[in-house]
């Protein structure tokens, strides 16, 4: 045997064993590369249709540094000759262009995109390396000399491809880890018992949750799982008031009623915090229809499949009955359905409110943006009426205080302005629900903001807050602010709620850790992407939206954290639209990575404690964000107790902050006026579907927002309470055909399209603005009253 042949055999056995020796032969059958590819293809296709192809755009190539010779020198060059790089380049380019090679790549998991990326990296590695391993050096020299075939490069090419795309090496393992087709099997403790499932179905205010809670209170042990901290607090309070000792567990709080710290037999918790290992006699899962929620649905799925309780009482909309029944069929459990009717009647009125002058005690105006909340509340108080204000970002304590103020018969506050945050978790004495708009900002599957009409389910949930049982109003009423919204509301409410078809799932920390074991160099965001891409679910499930998780993962990627800690930080329940809260999470993670505890003093310096009552709306919004930062600290303190040691002190100042925010909300109208007087600008709502912007001097002053009209308005003009959000349709114009008159610009067009301004307002504004800049302020100053526009220089 010649030295060359021996070297080829030696090099081949180094990686691929004896079969590699046949790679240079071109006789009869396929080459070793083809044989390998055929075997791989055959095995992967043996299951019929096979698993779906992964989204290879998620595969990020790892860098491979050029090789340098070791202490033993360049063995390949010694056995053959130095490599001619220009000849090698020609060989490589010929290899890339061969259709057979591209087909072999596809059979081994390299689609066109991955094949191209792998080749570019492979060619760069060979051309820039001052040393190549003996096996590839000899093969390249043989091909250059005509003693080998270009196809013989394929095993070396695949070896390199698997270096830069390690997921190719372990695709079968990754598919097994991300196989989500049998979620019931994830909970062996629950499968070990035969559970009784009772579905309490009915509309709001039908008593369905009441009956489930009565069974919960009568049981020897029980767990209540609700969607909100307010609901968990309510059941916690109700249970202890009934002399049934009950603990409270939320993401940010643990309250043990036993003085010695022993857990009670009953617990009320937010649904994400429920234990699937602790045995109970009775479990209550509230608002089961949220199992379809694109972000949080996984928590209801986990509770329904995993709770170890002899009886599971499920409460919610009838639209979820079929899905729950099918899910329980897969666990071998039957569902008993109990249906309930609303306890008090509710009536859709035949007339819209149209004017805030027609407000009555017990009215609640529902808006879908903070700016509408601010505007409507200001107009109401301009009429000498007090109003309570509730929206989603307010602390729970402030919401409860506002609700108590509104419900108190002795309090002069008889009007409420709220977002759909009143839809669950608050007991309110409401006579009439008034929809200020039927359009709500939503986020589509691509993460883009849209303005959509509210769904039947949303409309029923909100409308159902009127005329609740045990309040002073024995009958509820529903209407709209604007006359032409009323027929649409009636149409929405007359429809049946669409049946819920699928339940949410979410990758667990353990699954991601197993992924990371196979792909140690991938980022957490990339691991999640690949997991979702490879995941397989059956028709009853969907994988929940992971955009918020990925957002936080990308934000803290540069911080050195172990995978489990990184995963926990990324599941923190924060609003990614709040820059201050996101920045705080970043600082928390950085301090944590240094192994430096986040003490109370450190936190106080970060939030600039002590804080003062807000002077304007901007201050109030900041205080709400600070409250969320304190929530974040408390949430992390229960996951990393040593690193967040001062939870008790933080909870104390959070209560103080809640009181400060309450002062601001009680004086919200004054804050609105102060904001407009100091800034001179009006901000477009946070949920505005287009780019956020401000209307500055020369366009529209803050004080120009309509106030309570004390004088007749010019024909065609509407007050702020009468304006409407219409998405892309308003003013009887088709999208893209808005008539702008003399004032031009994309922002003006958007404001008209959204119903924030009318053409008459813009025309009058320009007249007054031009008059002021021409030095003629007398006319405008005489005619600017409430509801009319003022120029800045005329004030």
Short mmCIF file of C-alpha atoms in Angstrom, two decimals, residues 72 81 89 98 141 151 164 176 181-182 205 216 224 233 257 260 283 300 312 316 322 423 552 616 648 650 680 774 781:
data_model
loop_
_atom_site.label_atom_id
_atom_site.label_comp_id
_atom_site.label_asym_id
_atom_site.label_seq_id
_atom_site.Cartn_x
_atom_site.Cartn_y
_atom_site.Cartn_z
CA UNK A 72 3.39 18.45 15.22
CA UNK A 81 2.20 18.52 -0.70
CA UNK A 89 -11.02 27.64 -4.67
CA UNK A 98 -23.37 20.74 -8.41
CA UNK A 141 -4.98 17.63 -2.98
CA UNK A 151 -18.24 14.93 -4.48
CA UNK A 164 -21.80 26.02 12.62
CA UNK A 176 -38.67 15.00 20.90
CA UNK A 181 -48.83 16.65 21.54
CA UNK A 182 -49.58 14.97 24.89
CA UNK A 205 -73.63 38.01 37.44
CA UNK A 216 -64.59 25.34 48.03
CA UNK A 224 -58.87 29.00 44.15
CA UNK A 233 -57.54 38.92 47.40
CA UNK A 257 -52.65 33.30 58.10
CA UNK A 260 -46.32 30.15 63.05
CA UNK A 283 -60.01 23.32 43.19
CA UNK A 300 -55.34 27.76 32.53
CA UNK A 312 -62.18 20.58 39.82
CA UNK A 316 -66.66 30.71 32.85
CA UNK A 322 -66.83 21.76 24.34
CA UNK A 423 -64.59 43.69 33.26
CA UNK A 552 -36.77 40.58 27.61
CA UNK A 616 -49.29 66.67 36.36
CA UNK A 648 -40.97 43.60 53.69
CA UNK A 650 -40.34 47.40 49.81
CA UNK A 680 -48.44 73.22 25.67
CA UNK A 774 -50.40 88.72 11.67
CA UNK A 781 -59.44 86.74 22.13
#
